[in-house]
CSV table of C-alpha atoms in Angstrom, one decimal:
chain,number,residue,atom,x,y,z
A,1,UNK,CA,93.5,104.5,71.8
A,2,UNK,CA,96.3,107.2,72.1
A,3,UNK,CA,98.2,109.0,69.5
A,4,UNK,CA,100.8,111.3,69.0
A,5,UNK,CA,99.8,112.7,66.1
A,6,UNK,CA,96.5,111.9,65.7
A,7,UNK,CA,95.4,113.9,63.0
A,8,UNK,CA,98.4,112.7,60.7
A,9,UNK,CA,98.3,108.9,62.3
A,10,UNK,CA,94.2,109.1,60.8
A,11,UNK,CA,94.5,110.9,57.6
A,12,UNK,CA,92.5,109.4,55.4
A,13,UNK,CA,93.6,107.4,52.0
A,14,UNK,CA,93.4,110.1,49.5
A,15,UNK,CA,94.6,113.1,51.6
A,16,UNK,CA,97.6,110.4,52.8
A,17,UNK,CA,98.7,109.5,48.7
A,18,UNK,CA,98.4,113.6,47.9
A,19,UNK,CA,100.6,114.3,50.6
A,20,UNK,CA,102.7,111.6,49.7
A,21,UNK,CA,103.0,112.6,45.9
A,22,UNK,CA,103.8,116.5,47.3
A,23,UNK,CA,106.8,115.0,49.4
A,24,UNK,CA,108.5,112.1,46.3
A,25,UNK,CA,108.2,115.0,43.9
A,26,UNK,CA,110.0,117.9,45.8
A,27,UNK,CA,112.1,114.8,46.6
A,28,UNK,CA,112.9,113.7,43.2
A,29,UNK,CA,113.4,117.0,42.0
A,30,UNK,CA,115.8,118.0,44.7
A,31,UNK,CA,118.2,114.3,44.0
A,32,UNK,CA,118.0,115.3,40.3
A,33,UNK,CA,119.1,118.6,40.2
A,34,UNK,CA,121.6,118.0,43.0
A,35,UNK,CA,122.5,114.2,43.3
A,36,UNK,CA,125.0,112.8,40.4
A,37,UNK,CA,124.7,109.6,41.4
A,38,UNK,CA,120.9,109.6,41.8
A,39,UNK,CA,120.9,111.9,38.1
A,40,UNK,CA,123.0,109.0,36.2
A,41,UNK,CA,120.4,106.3,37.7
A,42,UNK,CA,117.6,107.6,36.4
A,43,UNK,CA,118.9,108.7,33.5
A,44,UNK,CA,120.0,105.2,33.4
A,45,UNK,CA,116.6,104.1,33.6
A,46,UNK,CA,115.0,106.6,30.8
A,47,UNK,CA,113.5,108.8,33.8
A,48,UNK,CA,113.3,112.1,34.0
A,49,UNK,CA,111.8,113.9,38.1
A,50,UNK,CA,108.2,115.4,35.1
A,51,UNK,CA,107.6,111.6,34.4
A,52,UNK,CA,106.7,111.5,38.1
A,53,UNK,CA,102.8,112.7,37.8
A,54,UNK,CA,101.2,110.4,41.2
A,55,UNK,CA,102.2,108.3,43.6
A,56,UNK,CA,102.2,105.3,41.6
A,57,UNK,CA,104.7,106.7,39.3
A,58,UNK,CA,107.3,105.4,41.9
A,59,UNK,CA,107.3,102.5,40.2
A,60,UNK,CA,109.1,104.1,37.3
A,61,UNK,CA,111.7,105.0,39.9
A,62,UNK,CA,115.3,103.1,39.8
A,63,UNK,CA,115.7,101.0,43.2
A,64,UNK,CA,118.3,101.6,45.4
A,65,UNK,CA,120.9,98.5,47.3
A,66,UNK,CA,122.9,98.1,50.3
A,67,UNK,CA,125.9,97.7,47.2
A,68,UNK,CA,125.2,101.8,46.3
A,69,UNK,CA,126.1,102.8,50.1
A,70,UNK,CA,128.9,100.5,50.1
A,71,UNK,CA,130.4,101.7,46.4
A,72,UNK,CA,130.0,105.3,47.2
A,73,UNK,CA,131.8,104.9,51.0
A,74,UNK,CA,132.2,106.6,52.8
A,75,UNK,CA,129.6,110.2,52.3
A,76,UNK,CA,129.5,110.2,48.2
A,77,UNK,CA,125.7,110.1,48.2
A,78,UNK,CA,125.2,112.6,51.3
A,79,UNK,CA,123.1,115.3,49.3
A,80,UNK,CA,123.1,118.6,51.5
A,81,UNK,CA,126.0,120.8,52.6
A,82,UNK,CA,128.5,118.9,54.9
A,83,UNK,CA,127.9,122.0,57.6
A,84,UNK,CA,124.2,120.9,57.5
A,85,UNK,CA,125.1,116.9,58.9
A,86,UNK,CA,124.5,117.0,62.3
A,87,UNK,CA,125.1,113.0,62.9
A,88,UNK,CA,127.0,109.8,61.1
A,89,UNK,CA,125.7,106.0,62.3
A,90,UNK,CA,128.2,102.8,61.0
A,91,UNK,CA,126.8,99.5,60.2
A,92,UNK,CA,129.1,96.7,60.5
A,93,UNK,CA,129.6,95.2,57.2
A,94,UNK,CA,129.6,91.5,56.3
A,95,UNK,CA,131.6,92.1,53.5
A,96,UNK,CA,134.2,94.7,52.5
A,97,UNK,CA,132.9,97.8,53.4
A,98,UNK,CA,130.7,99.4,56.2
A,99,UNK,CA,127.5,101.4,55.6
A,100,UNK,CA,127.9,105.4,56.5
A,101,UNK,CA,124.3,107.0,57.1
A,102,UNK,CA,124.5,110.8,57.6
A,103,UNK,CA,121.3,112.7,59.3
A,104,UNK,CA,120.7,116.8,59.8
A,105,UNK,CA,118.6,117.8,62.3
A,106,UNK,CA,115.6,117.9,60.2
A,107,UNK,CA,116.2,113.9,59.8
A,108,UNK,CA,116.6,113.1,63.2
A,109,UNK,CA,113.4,115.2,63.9
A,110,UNK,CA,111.6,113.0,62.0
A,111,UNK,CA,113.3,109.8,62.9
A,112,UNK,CA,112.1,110.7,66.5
A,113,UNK,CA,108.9,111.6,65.1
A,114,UNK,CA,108.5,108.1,63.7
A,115,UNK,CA,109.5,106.3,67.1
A,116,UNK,CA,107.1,108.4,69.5
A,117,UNK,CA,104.1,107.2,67.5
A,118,UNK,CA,105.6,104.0,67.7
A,119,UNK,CA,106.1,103.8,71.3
A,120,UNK,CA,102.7,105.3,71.6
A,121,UNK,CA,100.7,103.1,69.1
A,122,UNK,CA,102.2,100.8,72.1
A,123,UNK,CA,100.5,101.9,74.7
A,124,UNK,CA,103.7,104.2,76.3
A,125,UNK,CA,103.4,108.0,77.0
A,126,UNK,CA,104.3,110.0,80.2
A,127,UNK,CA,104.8,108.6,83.1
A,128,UNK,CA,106.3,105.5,81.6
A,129,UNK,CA,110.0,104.3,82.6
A,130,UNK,CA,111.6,103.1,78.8
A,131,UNK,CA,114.5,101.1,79.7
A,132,UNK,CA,116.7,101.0,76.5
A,133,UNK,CA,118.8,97.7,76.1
A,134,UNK,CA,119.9,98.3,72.6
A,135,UNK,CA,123.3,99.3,71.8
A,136,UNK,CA,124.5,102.8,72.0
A,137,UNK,CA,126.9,104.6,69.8
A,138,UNK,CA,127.4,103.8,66.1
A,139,UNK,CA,124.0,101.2,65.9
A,140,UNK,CA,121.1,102.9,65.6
A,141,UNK,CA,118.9,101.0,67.7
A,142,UNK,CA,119.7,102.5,71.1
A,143,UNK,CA,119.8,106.3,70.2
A,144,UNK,CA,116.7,106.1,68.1
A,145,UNK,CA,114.4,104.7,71.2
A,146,UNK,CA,116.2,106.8,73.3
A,147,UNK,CA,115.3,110.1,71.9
A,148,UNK,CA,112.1,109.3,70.4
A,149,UNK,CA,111.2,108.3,74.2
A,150,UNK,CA,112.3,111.5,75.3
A,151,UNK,CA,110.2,113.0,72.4
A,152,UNK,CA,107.4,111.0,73.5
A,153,UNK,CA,107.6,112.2,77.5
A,154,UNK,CA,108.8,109.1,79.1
A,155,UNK,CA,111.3,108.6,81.5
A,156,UNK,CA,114.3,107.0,79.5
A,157,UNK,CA,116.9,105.0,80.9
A,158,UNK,CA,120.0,104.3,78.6
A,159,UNK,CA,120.9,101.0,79.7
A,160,UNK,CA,122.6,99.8,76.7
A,161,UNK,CA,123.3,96.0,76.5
A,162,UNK,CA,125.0,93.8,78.4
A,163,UNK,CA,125.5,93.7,82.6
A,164,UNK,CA,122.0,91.4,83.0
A,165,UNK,CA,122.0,91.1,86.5
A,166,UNK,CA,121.9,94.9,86.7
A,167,UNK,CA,119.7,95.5,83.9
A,168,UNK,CA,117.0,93.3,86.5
A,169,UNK,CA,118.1,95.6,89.1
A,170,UNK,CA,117.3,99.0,87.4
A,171,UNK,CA,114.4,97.2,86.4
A,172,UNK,CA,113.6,97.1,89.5
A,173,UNK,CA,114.7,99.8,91.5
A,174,UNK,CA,113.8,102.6,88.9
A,175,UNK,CA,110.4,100.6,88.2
A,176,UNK,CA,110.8,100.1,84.6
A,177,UNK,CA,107.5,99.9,82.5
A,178,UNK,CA,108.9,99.2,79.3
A,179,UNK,CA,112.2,98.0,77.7
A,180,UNK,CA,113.3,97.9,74.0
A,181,UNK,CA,116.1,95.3,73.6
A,182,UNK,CA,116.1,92.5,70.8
A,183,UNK,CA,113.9,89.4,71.4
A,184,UNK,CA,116.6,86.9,71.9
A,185,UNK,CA,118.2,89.3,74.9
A,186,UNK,CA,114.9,89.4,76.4
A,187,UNK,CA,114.2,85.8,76.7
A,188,UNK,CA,118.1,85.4,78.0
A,189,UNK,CA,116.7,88.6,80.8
A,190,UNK,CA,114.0,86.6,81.4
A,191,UNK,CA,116.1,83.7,82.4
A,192,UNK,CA,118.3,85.3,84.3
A,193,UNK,CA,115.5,87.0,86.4
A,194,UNK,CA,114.5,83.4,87.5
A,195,UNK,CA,117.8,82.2,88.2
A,196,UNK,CA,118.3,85.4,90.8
A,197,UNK,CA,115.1,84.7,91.9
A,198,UNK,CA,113.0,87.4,90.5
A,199,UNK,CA,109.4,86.7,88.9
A,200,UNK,CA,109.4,90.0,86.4
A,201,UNK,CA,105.3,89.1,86.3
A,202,UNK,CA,105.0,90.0,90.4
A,203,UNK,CA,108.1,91.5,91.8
A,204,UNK,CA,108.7,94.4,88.8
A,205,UNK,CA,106.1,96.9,87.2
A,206,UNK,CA,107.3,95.6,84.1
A,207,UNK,CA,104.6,95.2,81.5
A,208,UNK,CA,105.8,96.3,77.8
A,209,UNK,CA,108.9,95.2,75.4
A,210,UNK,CA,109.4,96.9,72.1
A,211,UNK,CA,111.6,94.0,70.3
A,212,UNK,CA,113.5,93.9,66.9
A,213,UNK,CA,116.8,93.6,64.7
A,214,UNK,CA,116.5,90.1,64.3
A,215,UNK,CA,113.1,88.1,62.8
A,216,UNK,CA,110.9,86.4,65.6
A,217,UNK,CA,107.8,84.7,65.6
A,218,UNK,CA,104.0,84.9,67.3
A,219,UNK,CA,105.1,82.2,69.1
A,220,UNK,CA,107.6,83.8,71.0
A,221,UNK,CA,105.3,86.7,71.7
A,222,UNK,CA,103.4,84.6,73.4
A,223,UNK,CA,105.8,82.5,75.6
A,224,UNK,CA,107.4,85.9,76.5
A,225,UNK,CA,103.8,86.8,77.9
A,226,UNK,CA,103.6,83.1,79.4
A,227,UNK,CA,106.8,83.6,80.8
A,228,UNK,CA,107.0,87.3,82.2
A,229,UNK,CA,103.2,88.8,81.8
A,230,UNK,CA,104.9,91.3,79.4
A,231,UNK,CA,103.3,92.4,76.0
A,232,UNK,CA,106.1,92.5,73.0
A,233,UNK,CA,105.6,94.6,70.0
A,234,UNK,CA,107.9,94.1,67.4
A,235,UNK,CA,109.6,97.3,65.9
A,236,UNK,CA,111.3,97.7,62.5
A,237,UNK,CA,113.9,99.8,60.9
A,238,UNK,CA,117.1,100.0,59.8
A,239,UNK,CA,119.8,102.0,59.5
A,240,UNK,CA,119.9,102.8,56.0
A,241,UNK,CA,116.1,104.1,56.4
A,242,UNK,CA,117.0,106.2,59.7
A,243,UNK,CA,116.9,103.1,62.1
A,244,UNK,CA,114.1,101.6,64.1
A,245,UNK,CA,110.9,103.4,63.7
A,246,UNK,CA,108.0,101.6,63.0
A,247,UNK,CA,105.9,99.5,65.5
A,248,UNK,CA,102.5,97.2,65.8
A,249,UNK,CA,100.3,98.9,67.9
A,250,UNK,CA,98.2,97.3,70.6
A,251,UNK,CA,96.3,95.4,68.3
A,252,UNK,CA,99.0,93.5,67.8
A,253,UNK,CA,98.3,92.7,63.7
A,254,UNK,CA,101.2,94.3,61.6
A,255,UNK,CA,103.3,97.2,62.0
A,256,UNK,CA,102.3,100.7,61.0
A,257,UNK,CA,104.5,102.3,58.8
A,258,UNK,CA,104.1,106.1,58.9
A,259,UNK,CA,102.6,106.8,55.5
A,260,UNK,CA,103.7,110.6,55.4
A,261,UNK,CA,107.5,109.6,56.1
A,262,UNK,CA,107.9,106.2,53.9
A,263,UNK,CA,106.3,105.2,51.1
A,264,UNK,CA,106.0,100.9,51.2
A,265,UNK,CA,106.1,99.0,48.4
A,266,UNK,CA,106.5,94.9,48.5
A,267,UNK,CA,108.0,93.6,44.9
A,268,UNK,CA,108.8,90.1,43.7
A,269,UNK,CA,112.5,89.8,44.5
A,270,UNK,CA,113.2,87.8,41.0
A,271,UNK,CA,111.4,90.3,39.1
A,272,UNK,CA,111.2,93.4,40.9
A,273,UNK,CA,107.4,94.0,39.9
A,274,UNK,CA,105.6,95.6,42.5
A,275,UNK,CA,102.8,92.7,44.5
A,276,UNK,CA,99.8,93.6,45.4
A,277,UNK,CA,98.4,93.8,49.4
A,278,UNK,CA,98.3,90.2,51.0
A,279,UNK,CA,101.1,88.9,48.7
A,280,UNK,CA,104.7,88.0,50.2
A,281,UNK,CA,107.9,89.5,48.5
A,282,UNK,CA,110.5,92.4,49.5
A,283,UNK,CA,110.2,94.7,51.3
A,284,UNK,CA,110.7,98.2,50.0
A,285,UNK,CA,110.8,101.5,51.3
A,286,UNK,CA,110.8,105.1,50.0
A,287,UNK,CA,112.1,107.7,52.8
A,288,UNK,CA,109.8,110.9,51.7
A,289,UNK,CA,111.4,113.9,53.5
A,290,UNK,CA,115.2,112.3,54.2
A,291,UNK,CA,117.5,115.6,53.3
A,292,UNK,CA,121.4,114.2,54.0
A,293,UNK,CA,121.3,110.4,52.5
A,294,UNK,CA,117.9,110.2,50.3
A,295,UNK,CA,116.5,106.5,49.6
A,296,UNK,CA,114.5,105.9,47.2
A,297,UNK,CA,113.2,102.1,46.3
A,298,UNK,CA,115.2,101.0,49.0
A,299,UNK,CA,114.9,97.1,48.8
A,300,UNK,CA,115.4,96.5,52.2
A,301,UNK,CA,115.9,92.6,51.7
A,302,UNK,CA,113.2,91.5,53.8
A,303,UNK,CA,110.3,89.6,53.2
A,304,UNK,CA,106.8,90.5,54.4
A,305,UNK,CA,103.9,91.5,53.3
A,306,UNK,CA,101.1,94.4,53.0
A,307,UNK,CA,97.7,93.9,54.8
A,308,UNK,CA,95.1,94.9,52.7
A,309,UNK,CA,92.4,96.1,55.5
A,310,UNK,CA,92.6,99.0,57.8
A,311,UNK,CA,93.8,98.0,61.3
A,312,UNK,CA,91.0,99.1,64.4
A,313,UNK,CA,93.1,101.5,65.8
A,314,UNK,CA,91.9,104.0,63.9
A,315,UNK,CA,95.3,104.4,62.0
A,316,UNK,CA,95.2,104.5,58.3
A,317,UNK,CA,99.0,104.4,57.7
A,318,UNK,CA,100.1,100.6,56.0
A,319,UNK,CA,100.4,97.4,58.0
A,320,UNK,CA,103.3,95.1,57.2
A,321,UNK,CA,103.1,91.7,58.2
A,322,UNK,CA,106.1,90.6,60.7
A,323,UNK,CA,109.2,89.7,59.1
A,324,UNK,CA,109.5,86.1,57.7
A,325,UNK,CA,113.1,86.5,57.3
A,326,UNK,CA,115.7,88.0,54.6
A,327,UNK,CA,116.2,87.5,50.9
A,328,UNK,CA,119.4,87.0,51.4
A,329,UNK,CA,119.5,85.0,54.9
A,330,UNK,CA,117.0,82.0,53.4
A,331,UNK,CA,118.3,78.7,53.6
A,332,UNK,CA,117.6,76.6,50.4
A,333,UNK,CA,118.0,72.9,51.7
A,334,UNK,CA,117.0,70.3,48.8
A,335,UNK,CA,115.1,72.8,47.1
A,336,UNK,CA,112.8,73.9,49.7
A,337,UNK,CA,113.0,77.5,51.2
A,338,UNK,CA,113.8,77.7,54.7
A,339,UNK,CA,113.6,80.8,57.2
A,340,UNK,CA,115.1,80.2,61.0
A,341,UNK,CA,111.7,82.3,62.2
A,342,UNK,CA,109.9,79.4,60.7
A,343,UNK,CA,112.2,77.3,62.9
A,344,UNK,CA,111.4,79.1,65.9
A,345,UNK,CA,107.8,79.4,65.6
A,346,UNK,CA,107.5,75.5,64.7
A,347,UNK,CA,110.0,74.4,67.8
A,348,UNK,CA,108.0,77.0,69.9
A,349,UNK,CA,104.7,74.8,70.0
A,350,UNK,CA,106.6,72.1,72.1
A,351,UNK,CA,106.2,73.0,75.6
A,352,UNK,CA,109.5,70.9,76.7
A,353,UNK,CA,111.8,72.9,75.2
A,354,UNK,CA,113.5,76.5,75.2
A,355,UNK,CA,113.4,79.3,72.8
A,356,UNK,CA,117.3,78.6,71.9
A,357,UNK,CA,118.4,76.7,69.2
A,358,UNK,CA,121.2,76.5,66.5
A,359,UNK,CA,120.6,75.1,62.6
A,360,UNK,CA,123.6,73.3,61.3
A,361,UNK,CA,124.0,73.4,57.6
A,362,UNK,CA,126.3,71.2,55.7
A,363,UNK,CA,126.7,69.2,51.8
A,364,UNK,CA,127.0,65.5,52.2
A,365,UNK,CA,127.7,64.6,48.2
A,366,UNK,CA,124.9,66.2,46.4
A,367,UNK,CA,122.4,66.7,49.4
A,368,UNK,CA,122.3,69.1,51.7
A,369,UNK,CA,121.9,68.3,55.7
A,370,UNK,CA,120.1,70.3,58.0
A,371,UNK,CA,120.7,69.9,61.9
A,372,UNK,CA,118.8,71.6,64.6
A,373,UNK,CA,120.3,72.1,68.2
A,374,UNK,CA,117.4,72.4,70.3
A,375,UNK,CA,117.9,73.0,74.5
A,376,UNK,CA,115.1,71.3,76.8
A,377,UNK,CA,114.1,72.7,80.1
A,378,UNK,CA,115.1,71.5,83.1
A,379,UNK,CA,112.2,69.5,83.6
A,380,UNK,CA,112.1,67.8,80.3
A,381,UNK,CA,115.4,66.2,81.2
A,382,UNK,CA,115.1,62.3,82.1
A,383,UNK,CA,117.1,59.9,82.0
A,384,UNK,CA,114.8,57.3,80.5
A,385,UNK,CA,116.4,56.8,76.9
A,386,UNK,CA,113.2,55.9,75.1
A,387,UNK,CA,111.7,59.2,76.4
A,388,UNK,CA,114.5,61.2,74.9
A,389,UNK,CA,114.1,59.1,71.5
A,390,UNK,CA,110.3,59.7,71.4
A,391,UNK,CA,110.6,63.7,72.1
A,392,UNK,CA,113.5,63.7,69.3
A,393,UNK,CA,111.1,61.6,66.8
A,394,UNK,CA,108.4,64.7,68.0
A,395,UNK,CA,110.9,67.7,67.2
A,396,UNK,CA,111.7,65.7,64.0
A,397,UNK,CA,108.0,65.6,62.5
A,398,UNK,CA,107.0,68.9,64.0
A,399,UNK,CA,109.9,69.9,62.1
A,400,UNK,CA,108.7,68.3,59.2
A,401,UNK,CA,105.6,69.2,58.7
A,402,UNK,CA,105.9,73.0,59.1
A,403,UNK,CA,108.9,73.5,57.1
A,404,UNK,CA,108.2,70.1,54.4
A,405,UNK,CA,111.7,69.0,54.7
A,406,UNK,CA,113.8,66.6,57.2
A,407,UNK,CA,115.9,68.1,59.7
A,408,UNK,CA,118.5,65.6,62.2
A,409,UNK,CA,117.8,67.1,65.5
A,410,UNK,CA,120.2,67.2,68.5
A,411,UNK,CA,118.9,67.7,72.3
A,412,UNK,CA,121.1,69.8,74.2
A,413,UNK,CA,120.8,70.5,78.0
A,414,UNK,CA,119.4,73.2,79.5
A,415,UNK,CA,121.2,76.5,79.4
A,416,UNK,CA,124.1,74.6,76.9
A,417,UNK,CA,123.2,76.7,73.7
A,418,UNK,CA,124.9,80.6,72.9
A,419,UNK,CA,122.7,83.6,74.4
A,420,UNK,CA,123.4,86.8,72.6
A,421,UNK,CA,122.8,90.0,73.9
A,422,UNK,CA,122.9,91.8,69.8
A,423,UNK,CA,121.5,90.1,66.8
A,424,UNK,CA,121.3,86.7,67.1
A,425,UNK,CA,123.6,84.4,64.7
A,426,UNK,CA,121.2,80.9,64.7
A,427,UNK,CA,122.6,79.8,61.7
A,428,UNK,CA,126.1,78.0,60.7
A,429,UNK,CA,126.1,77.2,57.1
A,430,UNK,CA,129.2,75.1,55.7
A,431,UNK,CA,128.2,74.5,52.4
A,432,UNK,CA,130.5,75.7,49.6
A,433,UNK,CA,128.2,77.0,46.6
């Protein structure tokens, strides 16, 4: 098993929560003393940084929100000297305002620091071609691979998205051994590789894809490996923690979280009491050594879980579980709970169709209706009508019975449904709350 840092990666429990305690309090100290929004918060909250006596005095802690970046746009809650920022990244915002994340040197160190354990908990080191496929400029995702490969000592390419037929050919022609892109790109590179006639399983070197910003599902690991003889890890991060930084390793149970740069906590999202290991809630993180935007109790929105066991690689940092989707993306249709990766992974066990599909949410009266495009491969297609009926009436139950609610479902045919080369937007919800 490689590392990068294998006496950190393996530091055992106590020495990890001791080092841990060392970097919240210098941390805490430093946001009181110097961060008047982050002073007024805990002050709110009856808190003062000598409360703060372990690790588990984090709980104590006031949380942080997406809503505190956007009400202090655009640099209000940058806490260091404004000749010390060495970098700004934008998120696009939803609503109103963007998110401004500021990083000195020091932070993108570490950020880098985070990835190259990733990529090597993966299996990549020297001599390894990283084709990055995320976008470049004010999104994190490309930049962070792309310098915590270089960190790493593999060759980086910085393909950006986009141009498919060429990202195949650099695939090819620079022998690529890795690529980082989101899951949903990937499957759309892996169709595009058959349609110019190149099987990425015999005709490319291609073997590893590091895959995130958008939930997927074991399932699609494994028809990506069925598909292209590629291994995916899934990586996490956002921006507001740095950006993507944390990976499974080849193990391929949970990612690791690095414990000496975030400190994970998973709370009930209605209460905000912290869960214990092997329950579901929100996911939250603590950024230990961040100097130019601090986070602390970051609810991240996400819901996951921690694993309570130590993984066989040797690594004793956390495990989250993979994403099951957002707080704030659920779908509640007739009172049931509804995640699109539960989608995907339920539509995924039917070999006649495609990872693409589309839910359709609307209100008929009081009820709510729940449509799901689904695209069949070109050898599903018939023209027999009772064969069509019967594989709807399949999609339906399987549908029903993984998610315990009815869904109408559409067939669409092959290669009808939107391919997205960012994020992709599965979900069209009408209803008017």
């Amino acid at each position: 098993m490689a590392y990068y840092n294998e006496k950190i990666e393996t530091l055992p429990k106590a020495e990890l929560e001791k080092l841990q305690y060392q970097e919240l309090k210098v941390l805490v100290d430093r946001l009181y003393a110097k961060s008047p929004f982050y002073h007024d918060k805990m002050k709110a909250a009856g808190v003062l940084p000598s409360d703060i006596k372990s690790i588990s005095d984090i709980t104590k802690l006031p949380f942080m929100r997406k809503t505190d970046l956007r009400d202090n746009y655009p640099d209000k809650l940058v806490c260091c000297p404004k000749e010390d920022l060495v970098r700004y990244h934008v998120s696009s915002g939803t609503t109103g305002k963007p998110t401004v994340v500021a990083y000195t040197k020091n932070d993108l160190d570490t950020w880098s620091e985070a990835v190259a354990r990733s990529l090597a908990s993966c299996g990549i080191g020297r001599g390894d071609v990283l084709q990055v496929a995320y976008g470049y400029g004010l999104f994190t995702g490309g930049l962070g691979l792309h310098y915590g490969g270089e960190k790493l000592g593999a060759t980086v390419i910085p393909a950006s998205t986009g141009n498919s037929e060429r990202q195949i050919e650099l695939i090819q022609d620079l022998e690529t051994t890795a690529i980082a892109c989101t899951p949903s790109y990937f499957v759309h590179l892996i169709d595009v590789a058959k349609k110019i006639g190149v099987d990425i399983s015999k005709d490319t070197k291609l073997r590893t894809a590091v895959l995130g910003a958008e939930p997927w599902s074991e399932s699609m690991r494994r028809y990506i490996y069925d598909q292209s003889g590629v291994t995916a890890h899934n990586i996490f991060g956002t921006s507001e923690i740095s950006g993507p930084m944390f990976t499974d390793c080849q193990e391929l149970n949970g990612m690791h979280i690095s414990g000496d740069i975030a400190y994970t906590e998973i709370i009930d999202p209605e209460t905000g009491e912290s869960l214990p290991a092997g329950e579901k809630g929100e996911l939250t993180m603590t950024i230990l050594t961040k100097e130019a935007i601090p986070m602390i109790r970051y609810r991240i929105g996400d819901i996951t879980s921690i694993f309570p066991d130590e993984c066989p690689c040797g690594r004793t940092s956390p495990r989250i579980d993979r994403l099951q989707g957002r707080v704030d993306d659920m779908l509640v249709i007739r009172g049931i709970n509804v995640f699109p990766s539960a989608v995907e992974h339920a539509l995924l066990r039917l070999p006649e169709l495609t990872s693409h599909f589309m839910l359709e949410v609307t209100r008929n009266g009081p009820l709510d209706d729940m449509l799901v495009k689904v695209e069949l491969k070109p050898d599903a297609m018939t023209d027999s009508i009772n064969g069509l009926i019967g594989l709807q009436f399949r999609v339906e139950r399987t549908l029903r019975d993984a998610l315990n609610v009815s869904a109408k479902v559409e067939l669409c045919p092959p290669n009808s449904l939107p391919r997205f080369e960012g994020k992709a937007k599965r979900v069209i919800d009408t209803r008017v709350f």
